[in-house]
Amino acid sequence: MRNDAAGWVLMEAVLLTFIVLTVAAAIGIFMRTALVQEHAAARMEAAFLAREQLSVWEAALDQGQPPRSGVTEVRTNNRTYQIETSVTRAEIFYDVHLRLSWQVLGREEDVEYVRRLRQHGRTNP
């Protein structure tokens, strides 16, 4: 009787260990997926902010207002983005360099964008 019970206790211990390891692995996978999703969302939002800022400057340049270098902060979706802008003029072009930086879960991330802008001339009909 004692040998039969010892076998069942061992089987139960192995099965319980397997269940605990499976749950721990599932939680780890879930946490990594959530972390990757948070980083991807922040990077995509930075891309949209850069696109918006560059489009605004392009429209302003067509109105005669050249882009300017500087640092601004934009807060959206409980995240603060710092936008560093440097503008270099080359003949009729403006080379605009944007560097966006932000923090996700205590980790600093950044991305850079470059666009060459030019004032578009108006044609008279």
PDB file of C-alpha atoms in Angstrom:
ATOM      1  CA  MET A   1       0.000   0.000   0.000  1.00  0.00           C
ATOM      2  CA  ARG A   2       2.799   2.360   0.848  1.00  0.00           C
ATOM      3  CA  ASN A   3       4.532   1.895  -2.527  1.00  0.00           C
ATOM      4  CA  ASP A   4       1.304   2.584  -4.457  1.00  0.00           C
ATOM      5  CA  ALA A   5       0.698   5.850  -2.596  1.00  0.00           C
ATOM      6  CA  ALA A   6       4.265   6.996  -3.154  1.00  0.00           C
ATOM      7  CA  GLY A   7       3.818   6.552  -6.903  1.00  0.00           C
ATOM      8  CA  TRP A   8       0.681   8.687  -6.944  1.00  0.00           C
ATOM      9  CA  VAL A   9       2.277  11.437  -4.892  1.00  0.00           C
ATOM     10  CA  LEU A  10       5.181  11.551  -7.334  1.00  0.00           C
ATOM     11  CA  MET A  11       2.767  11.729 -10.300  1.00  0.00           C
ATOM     12  CA  GLU A  12       0.829  14.536  -8.624  1.00  0.00           C
ATOM     13  CA  ALA A  13       4.033  16.470  -7.911  1.00  0.00           C
ATOM     14  CA  VAL A  14       5.207  16.115 -11.526  1.00  0.00           C
ATOM     15  CA  LEU A  15       1.796  17.141 -12.877  1.00  0.00           C
ATOM     16  CA  LEU A  16       1.591  20.138 -10.534  1.00  0.00           C
ATOM     17  CA  THR A  17       5.115  21.223 -11.535  1.00  0.00           C
ATOM     18  CA  PHE A  18       4.168  20.964 -15.211  1.00  0.00           C
ATOM     19  CA  ILE A  19       1.047  23.094 -14.649  1.00  0.00           C
ATOM     20  CA  VAL A  20       2.988  25.763 -12.732  1.00  0.00           C
ATOM     21  CA  LEU A  21       5.689  25.945 -15.431  1.00  0.00           C
ATOM     22  CA  THR A  22       3.053  26.186 -18.172  1.00  0.00           C
ATOM     23  CA  VAL A  23       1.270  29.050 -16.403  1.00  0.00           C
ATOM     24  CA  ALA A  24       4.580  30.860 -15.810  1.00  0.00           C
ATOM     25  CA  ALA A  25       5.494  30.515 -19.494  1.00  0.00           C
ATOM     26  CA  ALA A  26       2.071  31.803 -20.572  1.00  0.00           C
ATOM     27  CA  ILE A  27       2.371  34.827 -18.278  1.00  0.00           C
ATOM     28  CA  GLY A  28       5.876  35.535 -19.605  1.00  0.00           C
ATOM     29  CA  ILE A  29       4.678  35.365 -23.209  1.00  0.00           C
ATOM     30  CA  PHE A  30       1.749  37.661 -22.407  1.00  0.00           C
ATOM     31  CA  MET A  31       4.025  40.218 -20.727  1.00  0.00           C
ATOM     32  CA  ARG A  32       6.480  40.230 -23.641  1.00  0.00           C
ATOM     33  CA  THR A  33       3.641  40.642 -26.120  1.00  0.00           C
ATOM     34  CA  ALA A  34       2.234  43.580 -24.156  1.00  0.00           C
ATOM     35  CA  LEU A  35       5.693  45.169 -23.984  1.00  0.00           C
ATOM     36  CA  VAL A  36       6.280  44.785 -27.731  1.00  0.00           C
ATOM     37  CA  GLN A  37       2.819  46.198 -28.429  1.00  0.00           C
ATOM     38  CA  GLU A  38       3.508  49.241 -26.218  1.00  0.00           C
ATOM     39  CA  HIS A  39       6.828  49.931 -27.968  1.00  0.00           C
ATOM     40  CA  ALA A  40       5.245  49.553 -31.417  1.00  0.00           C
ATOM     41  CA  ALA A  41       2.391  51.908 -30.511  1.00  0.00           C
ATOM     42  CA  ALA A  42       4.816  54.565 -29.261  1.00  0.00           C
ATOM     43  CA  ARG A  43       6.970  54.291 -32.395  1.00  0.00           C
ATOM     44  CA  MET A  44       3.931  54.524 -34.682  1.00  0.00           C
ATOM     45  CA  GLU A  45       2.652  57.552 -32.798  1.00  0.00           C
ATOM     46  CA  ALA A  46       6.078  59.189 -33.181  1.00  0.00           C
ATOM     47  CA  ALA A  47       5.931  58.566 -36.929  1.00  0.00           C
ATOM     48  CA  PHE A  48       2.527  60.239 -37.134  1.00  0.00           C
ATOM     49  CA  LEU A  49       3.738  63.217 -35.071  1.00  0.00           C
ATOM     50  CA  ALA A  50       6.757  63.650 -37.344  1.00  0.00           C
ATOM     51  CA  ARG A  51       4.603  63.421 -40.447  1.00  0.00           C
ATOM     52  CA  GLU A  52       2.199  65.999 -39.029  1.00  0.00           C
ATOM     53  CA  GLN A  53       4.994  68.400 -38.070  1.00  0.00           C
ATOM     54  CA  LEU A  54       6.698  68.110 -41.457  1.00  0.00           C
ATOM     55  CA  SER A  55       3.409  68.667 -43.294  1.00  0.00           C
ATOM     56  CA  VAL A  56       2.679  71.774 -41.220  1.00  0.00           C
ATOM     57  CA  TRP A  57       6.116  73.178 -42.036  1.00  0.00           C
ATOM     58  CA  GLU A  58       5.702  72.393 -45.703  1.00  0.00           C
ATOM     59  CA  ALA A  59       2.378  74.248 -45.786  1.00  0.00           C
ATOM     60  CA  ALA A  60       3.865  77.180 -43.849  1.00  0.00           C
ATOM     61  CA  LEU A  61       6.803  77.329 -46.260  1.00  0.00           C
ATOM     62  CA  ASP A  62       4.378  77.683 -49.156  1.00  0.00           C
ATOM     63  CA  GLN A  63       2.956  80.697 -47.303  1.00  0.00           C
ATOM     64  CA  GLY A  64       6.443  82.201 -46.996  1.00  0.00           C
ATOM     65  CA  GLN A  65       7.273  81.130 -43.427  1.00  0.00           C
ATOM     66  CA  PRO A  66      10.469  79.033 -43.336  1.00  0.00           C
ATOM     67  CA  PRO A  67      10.847  76.219 -40.777  1.00  0.00           C
ATOM     68  CA  ARG A  68      12.873  76.976 -37.638  1.00  0.00           C
ATOM     69  CA  SER A  69      15.196  74.980 -35.443  1.00  0.00           C
ATOM     70  CA  GLY A  70      14.162  74.352 -31.861  1.00  0.00           C
ATOM     71  CA  VAL A  71      12.877  71.942 -29.248  1.00  0.00           C
ATOM     72  CA  THR A  72       9.212  71.325 -28.486  1.00  0.00           C
ATOM     73  CA  GLU A  73       7.270  68.866 -26.368  1.00  0.00           C
ATOM     74  CA  VAL A  74       4.029  67.201 -27.369  1.00  0.00           C
ATOM     75  CA  ARG A  75       1.905  65.187 -24.955  1.00  0.00           C
ATOM     76  CA  THR A  76      -0.478  62.620 -26.393  1.00  0.00           C
ATOM     77  CA  ASN A  77      -1.996  59.402 -25.036  1.00  0.00           C
ATOM     78  CA  ASN A  78      -0.275  59.846 -21.651  1.00  0.00           C
ATOM     79  CA  ARG A  79       3.128  59.960 -23.325  1.00  0.00           C
ATOM     80  CA  THR A  80       5.391  62.989 -23.793  1.00  0.00           C
ATOM     81  CA  TYR A  81       7.428  63.308 -26.972  1.00  0.00           C
ATOM     82  CA  GLN A  82      10.347  65.708 -27.199  1.00  0.00           C
ATOM     83  CA  ILE A  83      10.892  66.954 -30.751  1.00  0.00           C
ATOM     84  CA  GLU A  84      14.302  68.411 -31.584  1.00  0.00           C
ATOM     85  CA  THR A  85      14.390  70.180 -34.928  1.00  0.00           C
ATOM     86  CA  SER A  86      17.393  71.358 -36.889  1.00  0.00           C
ATOM     87  CA  VAL A  87      17.017  73.168 -40.189  1.00  0.00           C
ATOM     88  CA  THR A  88      19.777  73.624 -42.750  1.00  0.00           C
ATOM     89  CA  ARG A  89      19.287  75.752 -45.822  1.00  0.00           C
ATOM     90  CA  ALA A  90      20.876  74.577 -49.063  1.00  0.00           C
ATOM     91  CA  GLU A  91      20.137  76.969 -51.938  1.00  0.00           C
ATOM     92  CA  ILE A  92      16.350  76.786 -52.468  1.00  0.00           C
ATOM     93  CA  PHE A  93      15.898  73.774 -50.183  1.00  0.00           C
ATOM     94  CA  TYR A  94      15.448  73.412 -46.439  1.00  0.00           C
ATOM     95  CA  ASP A  95      16.804  70.167 -44.977  1.00  0.00           C
ATOM     96  CA  VAL A  96      14.722  69.479 -41.876  1.00  0.00           C
ATOM     97  CA  HIS A  97      16.000  66.912 -39.361  1.00  0.00           C
ATOM     98  CA  LEU A  98      13.583  65.775 -36.660  1.00  0.00           C
ATOM     99  CA  ARG A  99      14.620  63.739 -33.653  1.00  0.00           C
ATOM    100  CA  LEU A 100      11.752  62.492 -31.538  1.00  0.00           C
ATOM    101  CA  SER A 101      12.432  60.964 -28.131  1.00  0.00           C
ATOM    102  CA  TRP A 102      10.117  59.459 -25.520  1.00  0.00           C
ATOM    103  CA  GLN A 103      10.049  56.969 -22.672  1.00  0.00           C
ATOM    104  CA  VAL A 104       8.224  53.661 -22.571  1.00  0.00           C
ATOM    105  CA  LEU A 105       8.190  51.893 -19.210  1.00  0.00           C
ATOM    106  CA  GLY A 106      11.274  53.789 -18.054  1.00  0.00           C
ATOM    107  CA  ARG A 107      13.297  53.101 -21.194  1.00  0.00           C
ATOM    108  CA  GLU A 108      14.343  56.003 -23.433  1.00  0.00           C
ATOM    109  CA  GLU A 109      13.702  55.591 -27.147  1.00  0.00           C
ATOM    110  CA  ASP A 110      14.242  57.891 -30.093  1.00  0.00           C
ATOM    111  CA  VAL A 111      13.849  58.043 -33.840  1.00  0.00           C
ATOM    112  CA  GLU A 112      15.064  60.452 -36.510  1.00  0.00           C
ATOM    113  CA  TYR A 113      13.378  61.711 -39.665  1.00  0.00           C
ATOM    114  CA  VAL A 114      14.766  63.856 -42.473  1.00  0.00           C
ATOM    115  CA  ARG A 115      12.866  65.690 -45.174  1.00  0.00           C
ATOM    116  CA  ARG A 116      13.931  68.174 -47.807  1.00  0.00           C
ATOM    117  CA  LEU A 117      11.411  70.994 -48.178  1.00  0.00           C
ATOM    118  CA  ARG A 118      11.085  73.547 -50.930  1.00  0.00           C
ATOM    119  CA  GLN A 119       8.758  76.478 -51.361  1.00  0.00           C
ATOM    120  CA  HIS A 120       6.440  75.787 -54.261  1.00  0.00           C
ATOM    121  CA  GLY A 121       5.956  78.579 -56.743  1.00  0.00           C
ATOM    122  CA  ARG A 122       2.526  79.738 -57.757  1.00  0.00           C
ATOM    123  CA  THR A 123       1.540  79.800 -61.377  1.00  0.00           C
ATOM    124  CA  ASN A 124      -0.763  82.440 -62.749  1.00  0.00           C
ATOM    125  CA  PRO A 125      -3.420  81.233 -65.161  1.00  0.00           C
TER     126      PRO A 125
END
